[in-house]
Amino acid sequence: MVKNVQAGVGQFVPAVRRHGAPIRITVDGEALDARAGDSILAAVLLRRRALRRHEFGGELRAGFCLMGACQDCWVWLDRERRVRACTTTVTEGMRIDLDAPDEEPASFD
Amino acid sequence: MTRVAIVGAGPAGIRAAAALVEAGIRPVLLDEAARPGGQGYRTPSPGLDLDMAALMGSEAAHHARLHGLFAAIHDRVDYRPETLVWAVDGRTLHVATQGRAGMVAFDALLLATGATDRVVPCPGWTKPGVFTLGGAQAILKDQGCFIGRRVAFVGSSPLLLLAALQYQSLGAHVAAVVDTTPFGAKLAALPDLAASPRTLRRGIAYRTKLRAAGIPVHDGAAPVAIEGRDGVEGVRLRHGAREWTIACDAVALGHGLKPETQLADLAGAQFAYDPVFRQWLPETDADGRAGPSLYLAGDGAAIGGAYAAEASGTLAAAALLADHGRPQPKATLRRLRQEVARLRRFQRGLARAFAWPAGQAAALPDDATLCRCEGITAGEVRRAMAQPLGPREVNRVKAITRVGMGRCQGRICGPALADIVAAAAGLDHAAVGRLRGQAPVKPIPLVLGAEPAG
Ligand SMILES: Cc1cc2nc3c(=O)[nH]c(=O)nc-3n(C[C@H](O)[C@H](O)[C@H](O)COP(=O)(O)OP(=O)(O)OC[C@H]3O[C@@H](n4cnc5c(N)ncnc54)[C@H](O)[C@@H]3O)c2cc1C
Ligand code: FES
C-alpha cells in the first residue's frame, strides 16, 4: 500500500471548488472520500503523494501523462479488470486495488 | 450510403463530422474520452467551479464555438464516447467500450487522433510529481487540480508559457519556467513564425505577463536531474558552467507534441521523415488523403494546433465527400488548403523556436530510466548495442531490450530512444527508423467473459 509521504498531503492541489456529491471508494481496503466527477487518479492524488508502486522495482509512481497515453496509472477495479486511473471516473462503492488479485485473470492486452 | 467512421472527437474530428452531417451523412464518431473536445479544447468534468472562459483566455470564443457546433450536430452523429479503437483490419475497426469488445465496419475512415506530449527524460523523471506539460494542463481543465503546490515548467514548447500563466492566474505558485532552447534559436525562427502574427504576438504577451508576475523564465538551461527522496523536492539545472537547484514539489515536463499515428500505420499510411520536427510523419496530400478511403486530419497528421486541426478536419471531410461522388466547391477547397498550409508553416517555425534537444536525449546518463513501463535504463540500450552484431535500428533495439514494448507502446520513450540509438550507432537520426505501430494500439482492459458489444 502506498502511504502518504506526509500524512494527509496530496500531490495534487484543488485549483477550484468541486460541487459533486460525496462518493466513498476504497483503495487497498482503506476508505477514501472522493466527489462525483473525480477521476480515480485525482481522488487518490488529492490525498496522497503517490498512486502505486511500479511492478518492476517497486518505486513509487503517480502516473505521468494524465491523458491516457503512458499507461503508468493502471489499477485494479473491483478485482475484475484493470483501468487507467487518469481516465476512469469514480463511482460509489468502487473498489480499487493497486496489486493484482491472487488469481490474475487474463484480462489485459 | 457511405459508412464513414471518424476516430477522435477533438477540433479536427468535430469539424469533419459537421461537414459530413451537412452533406447528409451520419458518421460514427468514436473517442476513448468520456466527453467531446479532444485535448486542448476538452470539456471539464461536471461539478467544477472552473471558469473555462477565463482559463481559455483568447481562445474562449473558439472553444465555445466548437462545443456549440458539437451540440448542434450531436443528434445527427453516431457519437460513441469511452470507445477505444485498438486496431484497424481492412474495413473494420476493433473497439472496446467499457470493457466490452466490438467492431465497426466502414467504407471510409477519417483519423483525427490528435497528439501526445514528447518528452526528453532526465534522471529522476519517474518520481511521483513529475508529469507531462500537456498533462499539467489536462488535469487543470479536466479535474480542476494543479499538479503540485510549487510547480516548475521545464522543456521546450510554446505551451510552457501558456500553462505557467494558466497556473499562475488560478493561484498556483509557479517556481520557474525553464525553456531549454536558447533565445537566439527563437529569433532565427521568426520568418516562419511571421506566418501567424496573431499567435506570435500572443506568445510574446505571455512572456511579458510572466515576467510582470515575478516568475523567473530561464532560456537555454537544461535539467540535470529531478531531485527528491519519495517525491519531487527540486529540479537541478545547468546553464553553461553554472548549476543550481530550484525548489519545487512538481515538474511539468514537455518538449512539444508528436502525432498519434499508430492507427494510421495499421490502416496502411506511408511515413516520411521530417527533419524539422525530427519525427516520422504520415504522408498525405494537401487535403489529408493518406490511402484508399483513408483520411488524416488535425494534430494526428501533423502538429498544427487547434485552428489547423479544425481547418484540416473540414478539408479532409471535403476530400472524402469529393472521392465519394460529391464534388466540392473549388474555392472552398482552395481556401481551406491555404489556411492549413499557413498554420502548419507557423508550426514549423515553432518547431524551430522550441527545438527538440536531441543532444540532451542522446546524453541521458547510463543509469537513468529510459523506458518507464519496464524500468529499462539508457545504459542497457547502449550495452545491448555494443554487443557484437548489436542492433542499430529502433525496432531491433526494441526486440532485444524491450524498450518501447511496454504498455505505452513506445509513446513516451520512443523519441528519446531514437536519439540514443542514433548517437550510439553514429548514425543520422533518420537512419535508425521508427517504431512501427502494433495492435492493440493501447492495452484493452476487457472484462473476462463479457459479451461483445454490438
Ligand atoms: C495533453 C495535451 C494538452 C494540450 N493542451 C492544449 C492547450 O491547453 N491549448 C492548446 O492550444 N493546445 C493544447 N494541446 C494541443 C492540441 O493537440 C491541439 O490544441 C488540438 O487539441 C488538436 O486537435 P485534434 O482534433 O487534432 O486532436 P485532439 O484534440 O487531441 O483530439 C483527438 C481525440 O482522439 C481521441 N483518440 C485518439 N486515439 C484514439 C483511439 N485509438 N481510440 C479512440 N479515440 C482516440 C482522443 O481521445 C482525443 O479526444 C494539447 C495537447 C495535448 C496532447
Ligand atoms: S497517467 Fe498516463 S495513462 Fe494515466
Tab-separated table of C-alpha atoms in Angstrom, chain B:
chain	number	residue	atom	x	y	z
B	1	MET	CA	-24.899	5.469	-48.217
B	2	THR	CA	-21.194	5.705	-47.463
B	3	ARG	CA	-20.365	4.467	-43.976
B	4	VAL	CA	-17.867	6.901	-42.510
B	5	ALA	CA	-16.003	6.310	-39.267
B	6	ILE	CA	-14.170	9.171	-37.561
B	7	VAL	CA	-11.735	8.448	-34.750
B	8	GLY	CA	-11.250	11.408	-32.407
B	9	ALA	CA	-13.763	13.996	-31.191
B	10	GLY	CA	-11.331	16.898	-30.865
B	11	PRO	CA	-11.425	20.020	-33.027
B	12	ALA	CA	-10.465	18.075	-36.167
B	13	GLY	CA	-12.941	15.232	-35.677
B	14	ILE	CA	-15.824	17.522	-34.709
B	15	ARG	CA	-15.291	19.763	-37.747
B	16	ALA	CA	-15.078	16.713	-40.006
B	17	ALA	CA	-18.277	15.293	-38.520
B	18	ALA	CA	-20.057	18.619	-39.031
B	19	ALA	CA	-19.051	18.753	-42.698
B	20	LEU	CA	-20.320	15.203	-43.253
B	21	VAL	CA	-23.581	15.892	-41.418
B	22	GLU	CA	-24.107	18.896	-43.636
B	23	ALA	CA	-23.773	16.597	-46.643
B	24	GLY	CA	-26.425	14.268	-45.225
B	25	ILE	CA	-24.090	11.572	-43.893
B	26	ARG	CA	-24.387	10.239	-40.348
B	27	PRO	CA	-20.801	9.413	-39.357
B	28	VAL	CA	-19.784	7.181	-36.472
B	29	LEU	CA	-17.629	9.339	-34.187
B	30	LEU	CA	-15.508	7.276	-31.807
B	31	ASP	CA	-13.464	8.630	-28.933
B	32	GLU	CA	-11.959	6.914	-25.932
B	33	ALA	CA	-12.554	10.018	-23.816
B	34	ALA	CA	-15.822	10.405	-21.923
B	35	ARG	CA	-16.521	13.902	-23.208
B	36	PRO	CA	-16.054	15.667	-26.562
B	37	GLY	CA	-13.437	18.335	-27.266
B	38	GLY	CA	-10.164	16.444	-27.524
B	39	GLN	CA	-7.046	17.610	-25.711
B	40	GLY	CA	-6.731	21.377	-25.986
B	41	TYR	CA	-10.480	22.055	-26.043
B	42	ARG	CA	-11.526	19.471	-23.523
B	43	THR	CA	-14.754	19.612	-21.516
B	44	PRO	CA	-14.224	19.819	-17.744
B	45	SER	CA	-15.699	17.031	-15.635
B	46	PRO	CA	-19.074	18.012	-14.158
B	47	GLY	CA	-19.390	19.927	-10.886
B	48	LEU	CA	-16.276	22.094	-11.076
B	49	ASP	CA	-16.255	25.809	-10.299
B	50	LEU	CA	-13.976	26.296	-13.268
B	51	ASP	CA	-14.278	29.452	-15.325
B	52	MET	CA	-13.390	27.951	-18.711
B	53	ALA	CA	-13.723	31.328	-20.429
B	54	ALA	CA	-11.057	32.812	-18.150
B	55	LEU	CA	-8.886	29.731	-18.457
B	56	MET	CA	-9.100	29.627	-22.247
B	57	GLY	CA	-8.358	33.381	-22.421
B	58	SER	CA	-8.096	34.472	-26.029
B	59	GLU	CA	-9.294	31.005	-27.106
B	60	ALA	CA	-12.538	31.196	-25.136
B	61	ALA	CA	-14.776	32.159	-28.055
B	62	HIS	CA	-13.216	29.464	-30.200
B	63	HIS	CA	-13.672	26.870	-27.500
B	64	ALA	CA	-17.321	27.848	-27.034
B	65	ARG	CA	-17.959	27.801	-30.794
B	66	LEU	CA	-16.561	24.306	-31.201
B	67	HIS	CA	-18.657	22.912	-28.350
B	68	GLY	CA	-21.703	24.768	-29.689
B	69	LEU	CA	-21.134	23.122	-33.044
B	70	PHE	CA	-20.891	19.713	-31.441
B	71	ALA	CA	-24.137	20.259	-29.526
B	72	ALA	CA	-25.839	21.304	-32.760
B	73	ILE	CA	-24.852	18.153	-34.683
B	74	HIS	CA	-24.947	15.725	-31.763
B	75	ASP	CA	-28.215	14.006	-32.752
B	76	ARG	CA	-27.092	13.577	-36.350
B	77	VAL	CA	-23.862	11.820	-35.391
B	78	ASP	CA	-23.467	8.299	-34.034
B	79	TYR	CA	-21.210	9.550	-31.214
B	80	ARG	CA	-19.627	6.819	-29.118
B	81	PRO	CA	-17.609	8.153	-26.192
B	82	GLU	CA	-15.470	5.922	-23.964
B	83	THR	CA	-14.732	3.812	-27.001
B	84	LEU	CA	-11.125	2.912	-27.677
B	85	VAL	CA	-10.266	1.974	-31.240
B	86	TRP	CA	-7.477	-0.534	-30.776
B	87	ALA	CA	-6.980	-1.948	-34.257
B	88	VAL	CA	-7.791	-1.403	-37.913
B	89	ASP	CA	-8.199	-4.508	-40.029
B	90	GLY	CA	-9.218	-3.913	-43.652
B	91	ARG	CA	-12.525	-2.055	-43.468
B	92	THR	CA	-13.186	-2.876	-39.848
B	93	LEU	CA	-12.315	-1.061	-36.639
B	94	HIS	CA	-11.861	-3.077	-33.483
B	95	VAL	CA	-13.181	-1.202	-30.495
B	96	ALA	CA	-13.541	-1.622	-26.736
B	97	THR	CA	-16.281	0.157	-24.767
B	98	GLN	CA	-16.330	-0.185	-21.001
B	99	GLY	CA	-14.505	-3.475	-21.122
B	100	ARG	CA	-16.591	-4.889	-23.961
B	101	ALA	CA	-15.215	-5.647	-27.410
B	102	GLY	CA	-16.923	-4.660	-30.637
B	103	MET	CA	-16.389	-3.937	-34.316
B	104	VAL	CA	-17.316	-1.053	-36.585
B	105	ALA	CA	-17.392	-1.528	-40.358
B	106	PHE	CA	-16.656	1.457	-42.591
B	107	ASP	CA	-16.305	2.458	-46.224
B	108	ALA	CA	-14.167	5.491	-45.434
B	109	LEU	CA	-12.023	6.184	-42.385
B	110	LEU	CA	-11.075	9.621	-41.095
B	111	LEU	CA	-8.473	9.597	-38.341
B	112	ALA	CA	-8.341	12.681	-36.110
B	113	THR	CA	-6.424	11.108	-33.259
B	114	GLY	CA	-4.520	14.184	-32.054
B	115	ALA	CA	-1.160	14.232	-30.360
B	116	THR	CA	0.700	13.296	-27.205
B	117	ASP	CA	3.459	15.086	-25.341
B	118	ARG	CA	7.008	14.499	-26.462
B	119	VAL	CA	9.399	14.376	-23.545
B	120	VAL	CA	13.162	14.184	-23.079
B	121	PRO	CA	13.760	12.061	-19.986
B	122	CYS	CA	16.158	13.196	-17.294
B	123	PRO	CA	17.370	11.454	-14.141
B	124	GLY	CA	14.511	11.388	-11.649
B	125	TRP	CA	11.732	11.802	-14.203
B	126	THR	CA	9.837	8.765	-12.923
B	127	LYS	CA	9.320	10.288	-9.451
B	128	PRO	CA	5.757	10.999	-8.358
B	129	GLY	CA	5.180	14.694	-9.026
B	130	VAL	CA	6.739	14.744	-12.490
B	131	PHE	CA	4.054	14.984	-15.153
B	132	THR	CA	3.900	15.931	-18.791
B	133	LEU	CA	3.285	19.551	-19.682
B	134	GLY	CA	0.104	18.684	-21.582
B	135	GLY	CA	-0.943	16.595	-18.601
B	136	ALA	CA	-0.474	19.574	-16.290
B	137	GLN	CA	-2.967	21.461	-18.455
B	138	ALA	CA	-5.253	18.484	-18.899
B	139	ILE	CA	-5.635	17.852	-15.156
B	140	LEU	CA	-6.436	21.518	-14.597
B	141	LYS	CA	-9.171	21.597	-17.269
B	142	ASP	CA	-10.461	18.106	-16.582
B	143	GLN	CA	-10.304	17.932	-12.790
B	144	GLY	CA	-9.683	21.483	-11.624
B	145	CYS	CA	-6.400	20.443	-9.973
B	146	PHE	CA	-2.832	21.677	-10.042
B	147	ILE	CA	-0.102	19.042	-10.255
B	148	GLY	CA	1.547	20.444	-7.116
B	149	ARG	CA	1.976	23.434	-4.822
B	150	ARG	CA	5.175	24.839	-6.316
B	151	VAL	CA	5.405	23.894	-9.945
B	152	ALA	CA	8.370	24.183	-12.308
B	153	PHE	CA	7.590	24.154	-16.029
B	154	VAL	CA	10.534	22.633	-17.861
B	155	GLY	CA	11.156	21.794	-21.501
B	156	SER	CA	10.884	23.321	-24.903
B	157	SER	CA	7.416	24.244	-26.031
B	158	PRO	CA	5.212	27.276	-26.598
B	159	LEU	CA	2.734	25.652	-24.199
B	160	LEU	CA	5.252	26.105	-21.319
B	161	LEU	CA	4.446	29.792	-21.053
B	162	LEU	CA	0.716	29.243	-21.589
B	163	ALA	CA	0.478	26.541	-18.943
B	164	ALA	CA	2.578	28.515	-16.435
B	165	LEU	CA	0.338	31.518	-16.937
B	166	GLN	CA	-2.832	29.443	-16.527
B	167	TYR	CA	-1.467	28.036	-13.257
B	168	GLN	CA	-0.378	31.434	-12.034
B	169	SER	CA	-3.679	33.112	-12.845
B	170	LEU	CA	-5.617	30.457	-10.902
B	171	GLY	CA	-3.432	30.918	-7.843
B	172	ALA	CA	-0.726	28.248	-8.132
B	173	HIS	CA	2.839	29.060	-7.171
B	174	VAL	CA	4.969	28.823	-10.310
B	175	ALA	CA	8.557	28.171	-9.238
B	176	ALA	CA	10.073	28.868	-12.667
B	177	VAL	CA	9.758	28.369	-16.386
B	178	VAL	CA	12.814	26.687	-17.847
B	179	ASP	CA	12.984	26.760	-21.612
B	180	THR	CA	15.818	24.607	-22.892
B	181	THR	CA	16.034	26.334	-26.285
B	182	PRO	CA	18.386	29.341	-26.316
B	183	PHE	CA	16.745	32.662	-27.121
B	184	GLY	CA	18.880	33.053	-30.264
B	185	ALA	CA	17.249	29.989	-31.823
B	186	LYS	CA	13.881	31.627	-31.391
B	187	LEU	CA	14.946	34.729	-33.265
B	188	ALA	CA	16.190	32.567	-36.120
B	189	ALA	CA	12.705	31.065	-36.460
B	190	LEU	CA	10.972	34.435	-36.815
B	191	PRO	CA	10.437	34.282	-40.596
B	192	ASP	CA	8.227	31.158	-40.276
B	193	LEU	CA	6.586	32.447	-37.127
B	194	ALA	CA	5.501	35.550	-39.012
B	195	ALA	CA	3.038	33.259	-40.858
B	196	SER	CA	0.737	33.660	-37.886
B	197	PRO	CA	1.405	37.101	-36.390
B	198	ARG	CA	-1.556	36.858	-34.005
B	199	THR	CA	-0.221	33.724	-32.326
B	200	LEU	CA	3.291	35.178	-32.307
B	201	ARG	CA	2.042	38.294	-30.526
B	202	ARG	CA	0.205	36.128	-28.021
B	203	GLY	CA	3.411	34.226	-27.224
B	204	ILE	CA	5.306	37.451	-26.595
B	205	ALA	CA	2.483	38.698	-24.359
B	206	TYR	CA	2.656	35.509	-22.245
B	207	ARG	CA	6.338	36.134	-21.619
B	208	THR	CA	5.736	39.732	-20.585
B	209	LYS	CA	2.944	38.712	-18.215
B	210	LEU	CA	5.047	36.021	-16.549
B	211	ARG	CA	7.913	38.448	-16.023
B	212	ALA	CA	5.489	41.011	-14.625
B	213	ALA	CA	4.249	38.390	-12.157
B	214	GLY	CA	7.845	37.933	-10.985
B	215	ILE	CA	8.160	34.389	-12.350
B	216	PRO	CA	11.713	33.599	-13.471
B	217	VAL	CA	11.986	32.462	-17.089
B	218	HIS	CA	15.308	30.772	-17.885
B	219	ASP	CA	16.207	30.371	-21.549
B	220	GLY	CA	18.809	27.865	-22.649
B	221	ALA	CA	19.071	25.998	-19.325
B	222	ALA	CA	18.771	22.211	-19.179
B	223	PRO	CA	17.573	19.931	-16.376
B	224	VAL	CA	20.389	17.852	-14.862
B	225	ALA	CA	18.110	15.874	-12.564
B	226	ILE	CA	14.835	15.961	-10.719
B	227	GLU	CA	15.690	15.579	-7.066
B	228	GLY	CA	13.827	14.282	-4.046
B	229	ARG	CA	13.503	11.146	-1.969
B	230	ASP	CA	9.963	9.847	-2.452
B	231	GLY	CA	8.625	12.740	-4.456
B	232	VAL	CA	9.847	15.900	-6.156
B	233	GLU	CA	11.808	18.328	-3.985
B	234	GLY	CA	13.600	20.287	-6.666
B	235	VAL	CA	14.963	20.376	-10.174
B	236	ARG	CA	18.677	20.805	-10.747
B	237	LEU	CA	19.542	22.939	-13.755
B	238	ARG	CA	22.626	23.680	-15.769
B	239	HIS	CA	23.346	26.634	-17.980
B	240	GLY	CA	26.862	26.662	-19.373
B	241	ALA	CA	29.161	26.160	-16.383
B	242	ARG	CA	26.530	27.195	-13.827
B	243	GLU	CA	24.471	24.637	-11.889
B	244	TRP	CA	21.711	25.415	-9.445
B	245	THR	CA	18.558	23.902	-7.950
B	246	ILE	CA	15.056	25.294	-7.998
B	247	ALA	CA	12.885	24.134	-5.108
B	248	CYS	CA	9.526	22.752	-6.227
B	249	ASP	CA	7.195	19.829	-5.487
B	250	ALA	CA	6.073	19.186	-9.054
B	251	VAL	CA	7.566	19.411	-12.519
B	252	ALA	CA	5.680	19.769	-15.806
B	253	LEU	CA	7.963	18.396	-18.490
B	254	GLY	CA	7.344	18.844	-22.204
B	255	HIS	CA	9.256	19.215	-25.433
B	256	GLY	CA	6.500	19.684	-27.959
B	257	LEU	CA	3.978	17.212	-29.295
B	258	LYS	CA	4.024	14.194	-31.522
B	259	PRO	CA	1.162	12.890	-33.638
B	260	GLU	CA	-0.703	9.759	-32.551
B	261	THR	CA	-0.074	7.756	-35.700
B	262	GLN	CA	-0.480	4.118	-34.632
B	263	LEU	CA	-3.928	3.708	-36.187
B	264	ALA	CA	-2.805	5.443	-39.390
B	265	ASP	CA	0.083	2.984	-39.501
B	266	LEU	CA	-2.257	-0.003	-39.126
B	267	ALA	CA	-4.588	1.466	-41.760
B	268	GLY	CA	-1.736	1.485	-44.277
B	269	ALA	CA	-0.446	5.071	-44.279
B	270	GLN	CA	3.120	5.599	-45.508
B	271	PHE	CA	5.575	7.573	-43.412
B	272	ALA	CA	8.296	10.058	-44.291
B	273	TYR	CA	10.963	11.588	-42.087
B	274	ASP	CA	10.619	15.259	-41.261
B	275	PRO	CA	13.938	16.817	-40.215
B	276	VAL	CA	12.405	19.970	-38.680
B	277	PHE	CA	10.113	18.085	-36.306
B	278	ARG	CA	12.607	15.197	-36.078
B	279	GLN	CA	9.630	12.887	-36.484
B	280	TRP	CA	8.284	10.355	-38.923
B	281	LEU	CA	5.012	11.757	-40.194
B	282	PRO	CA	2.277	10.018	-42.163
B	283	GLU	CA	2.250	11.087	-45.799
B	284	THR	CA	-0.884	12.807	-47.031
B	285	ASP	CA	-1.788	15.011	-49.959
B	286	ALA	CA	-2.734	18.635	-49.245
B	287	ASP	CA	-6.310	17.578	-48.409
B	288	GLY	CA	-5.423	14.803	-45.968
B	289	ARG	CA	-5.688	11.708	-48.208
B	290	ALA	CA	-3.344	9.019	-46.878
B	291	GLY	CA	-4.520	5.991	-48.873
B	292	PRO	CA	-7.629	4.479	-50.405
B	293	SER	CA	-10.559	5.763	-48.334
B	294	LEU	CA	-8.138	6.845	-45.593
B	295	TYR	CA	-8.056	10.478	-44.451
B	296	LEU	CA	-5.984	12.142	-41.722
B	297	ALA	CA	-6.688	15.447	-40.023
B	298	GLY	CA	-5.540	17.550	-37.104
B	299	ASP	CA	-2.506	17.070	-34.916
B	300	GLY	CA	-2.618	13.332	-35.674
B	301	ALA	CA	-1.478	14.126	-39.220
B	302	ALA	CA	0.999	16.929	-38.489
B	303	ILE	CA	1.284	19.174	-35.462
B	304	GLY	CA	-0.567	22.350	-36.365
B	305	GLY	CA	-2.525	23.414	-33.289
B	306	ALA	CA	-6.239	23.712	-32.745
B	307	TYR	CA	-7.007	26.108	-35.616
B	308	ALA	CA	-5.192	23.938	-38.131
B	309	ALA	CA	-6.968	20.921	-36.652
B	310	GLU	CA	-10.352	22.487	-37.338
B	311	ALA	CA	-9.496	23.596	-40.874
B	312	SER	CA	-7.874	20.273	-41.754
B	313	GLY	CA	-10.874	18.380	-40.358
B	314	THR	CA	-13.235	20.265	-42.650
B	315	LEU	CA	-10.810	19.814	-45.536
B	316	ALA	CA	-10.361	16.068	-45.058
B	317	ALA	CA	-14.136	15.629	-44.892
B	318	ALA	CA	-14.469	17.622	-48.118
B	319	ALA	CA	-11.884	15.358	-49.773
B	320	LEU	CA	-13.767	12.296	-48.535
B	321	LEU	CA	-17.040	13.636	-49.941
B	322	ALA	CA	-15.412	14.512	-53.271
B	323	ASP	CA	-13.958	10.993	-53.541
B	324	HIS	CA	-17.370	9.500	-52.869
B	325	GLY	CA	-19.263	11.187	-55.667
B	326	ARG	CA	-19.972	14.592	-54.128
B	327	PRO	CA	-17.749	17.201	-55.765
B	328	GLN	CA	-16.888	20.148	-53.502
B	329	PRO	CA	-16.668	23.821	-54.477
B	330	LYS	CA	-13.140	24.553	-55.731
B	331	ALA	CA	-12.965	27.913	-53.964
B	332	THR	CA	-13.757	26.323	-50.587
B	333	LEU	CA	-11.084	23.675	-51.052
B	334	ARG	CA	-8.539	26.291	-52.069
B	335	ARG	CA	-9.281	28.489	-49.071
B	336	LEU	CA	-9.019	25.582	-46.627
B	337	ARG	CA	-5.777	24.329	-48.193
B	338	GLN	CA	-4.218	27.769	-47.870
B	339	GLU	CA	-5.355	28.046	-44.277
B	340	VAL	CA	-3.955	24.629	-43.295
B	341	ALA	CA	-0.672	25.278	-45.134
B	342	ARG	CA	-0.256	28.668	-43.450
B	343	LEU	CA	-0.929	27.346	-39.951
B	344	ARG	CA	1.332	24.341	-40.412
B	345	ARG	CA	4.107	26.609	-41.675
B	346	PHE	CA	3.775	28.540	-38.442
B	347	GLN	CA	4.088	25.271	-36.511
B	348	ARG	CA	7.321	24.523	-38.364
B	349	GLY	CA	8.552	27.870	-37.093
B	350	LEU	CA	7.542	26.822	-33.583
B	351	ALA	CA	9.331	23.508	-34.005
B	352	ARG	CA	12.491	25.508	-34.747
B	353	ALA	CA	11.965	28.060	-31.998
B	354	PHE	CA	11.226	25.332	-29.465
B	355	ALA	CA	13.608	22.693	-30.712
B	356	TRP	CA	13.712	19.091	-29.532
B	357	PRO	CA	17.002	18.970	-27.565
B	358	ALA	CA	18.441	15.965	-29.364
B	359	GLY	CA	21.784	16.305	-27.579
B	360	GLN	CA	20.106	16.137	-24.163
B	361	ALA	CA	18.259	12.969	-25.109
B	362	ALA	CA	21.387	11.350	-26.532
B	363	ALA	CA	23.344	12.239	-23.394
B	364	LEU	CA	20.879	10.677	-20.951
B	365	PRO	CA	23.125	9.113	-18.261
B	366	ASP	CA	23.508	5.318	-18.346
B	367	ASP	CA	21.758	4.801	-15.027
B	368	ALA	CA	18.719	6.947	-15.895
B	369	THR	CA	15.444	5.225	-16.727
B	370	LEU	CA	14.534	5.465	-20.390
B	371	CYS	CA	11.516	3.138	-20.515
B	372	ARG	CA	9.109	3.942	-17.680
B	373	CYS	CA	6.886	0.917	-18.369
B	374	GLU	CA	9.534	-1.735	-17.852
B	375	GLY	CA	12.112	0.277	-15.942
B	376	ILE	CA	14.895	-0.044	-18.531
B	377	THR	CA	17.836	2.339	-18.441
B	378	ALA	CA	19.638	4.179	-21.216
B	379	GLY	CA	22.758	2.169	-20.317
B	380	GLU	CA	21.005	-1.134	-21.003
B	381	VAL	CA	20.232	0.084	-24.526
B	382	ARG	CA	23.808	1.205	-25.101
B	383	ARG	CA	25.190	-2.070	-23.753
B	384	ALA	CA	22.904	-4.147	-25.994
B	385	MET	CA	24.014	-2.096	-28.974
B	386	ALA	CA	27.682	-2.512	-28.083
B	387	GLN	CA	27.440	-6.327	-28.317
B	388	PRO	CA	28.951	-7.945	-31.429
B	389	LEU	CA	26.335	-7.554	-34.201
B	390	GLY	CA	24.298	-5.427	-31.778
B	391	PRO	CA	21.168	-3.728	-33.154
B	392	ARG	CA	21.354	-0.321	-34.849
B	393	GLU	CA	17.696	0.179	-35.704
B	394	VAL	CA	14.949	1.076	-33.216
B	395	ASN	CA	12.665	-1.924	-33.835
B	396	ARG	CA	15.623	-4.288	-33.405
B	397	VAL	CA	16.674	-2.466	-30.247
B	398	LYS	CA	13.091	-2.797	-29.022
B	399	ALA	CA	13.043	-6.543	-29.699
B	400	ILE	CA	16.264	-7.074	-27.745
B	401	THR	CA	15.915	-4.605	-24.859
B	402	ARG	CA	12.096	-4.366	-24.605
B	403	VAL	CA	12.313	-0.548	-24.656
B	404	GLY	CA	9.142	0.530	-26.466
B	405	MET	CA	7.488	-2.845	-25.949
B	406	GLY	CA	5.728	-1.974	-22.708
B	407	ARG	CA	2.184	-0.816	-22.176
B	408	CYS	CA	2.691	2.627	-23.678
B	409	GLN	CA	3.969	1.059	-26.920
B	410	GLY	CA	6.871	3.479	-27.050
B	411	ARG	CA	4.653	6.584	-26.988
B	412	ILE	CA	6.694	8.057	-24.159
B	413	CYS	CA	10.208	6.654	-24.632
B	414	GLY	CA	10.181	6.401	-28.456
B	415	PRO	CA	11.536	9.858	-29.354
B	416	ALA	CA	14.415	9.725	-26.845
B	417	LEU	CA	15.154	6.124	-27.809
B	418	ALA	CA	15.725	7.185	-31.422
B	419	ASP	CA	18.267	9.818	-30.349
B	420	ILE	CA	20.088	7.429	-28.033
B	421	VAL	CA	20.274	4.771	-30.748
B	422	ALA	CA	21.407	7.279	-33.383
B	423	ALA	CA	24.168	8.620	-31.116
B	424	ALA	CA	25.355	5.152	-30.053
B	425	ALA	CA	25.353	3.851	-33.631
B	426	GLY	CA	26.921	7.020	-35.045
B	427	LEU	CA	24.032	7.247	-37.477
B	428	ASP	CA	21.781	10.015	-38.632
B	429	HIS	CA	18.514	10.300	-36.685
B	430	ALA	CA	16.551	9.448	-39.833
B	431	ALA	CA	18.596	6.278	-40.389
B	432	VAL	CA	17.596	4.459	-37.202
B	433	GLY	CA	13.988	4.030	-38.320
B	434	ARG	CA	10.725	4.470	-36.468
B	435	LEU	CA	8.842	2.267	-34.029
B	436	ARG	CA	6.087	0.566	-36.022
B	437	GLY	CA	2.523	0.725	-34.745
B	438	GLN	CA	1.123	-2.528	-33.432
B	439	ALA	CA	-2.343	-3.724	-32.436
B	440	PRO	CA	-3.627	-3.255	-29.835
B	441	VAL	CA	-2.521	0.393	-30.025
B	442	LYS	CA	-3.343	0.645	-26.311
B	443	PRO	CA	-3.900	-2.137	-23.782
B	444	ILE	CA	-7.504	-3.356	-23.913
B	445	PRO	CA	-8.957	-3.826	-20.460
B	446	LEU	CA	-11.557	-6.458	-21.350
B	447	VAL	CA	-13.852	-7.886	-18.753
B	448	LEU	CA	-13.316	-11.594	-18.747
B	449	GLY	CA	-16.200	-13.448	-20.341
B	450	ALA	CA	-18.027	-10.280	-21.384
B	451	GLU	CA	-20.331	-10.492	-24.392
B	452	PRO	CA	-19.085	-8.437	-27.331
B	453	ALA	CA	-20.862	-5.100	-27.705
B	454	GLY	CA	-22.839	-4.548	-30.921
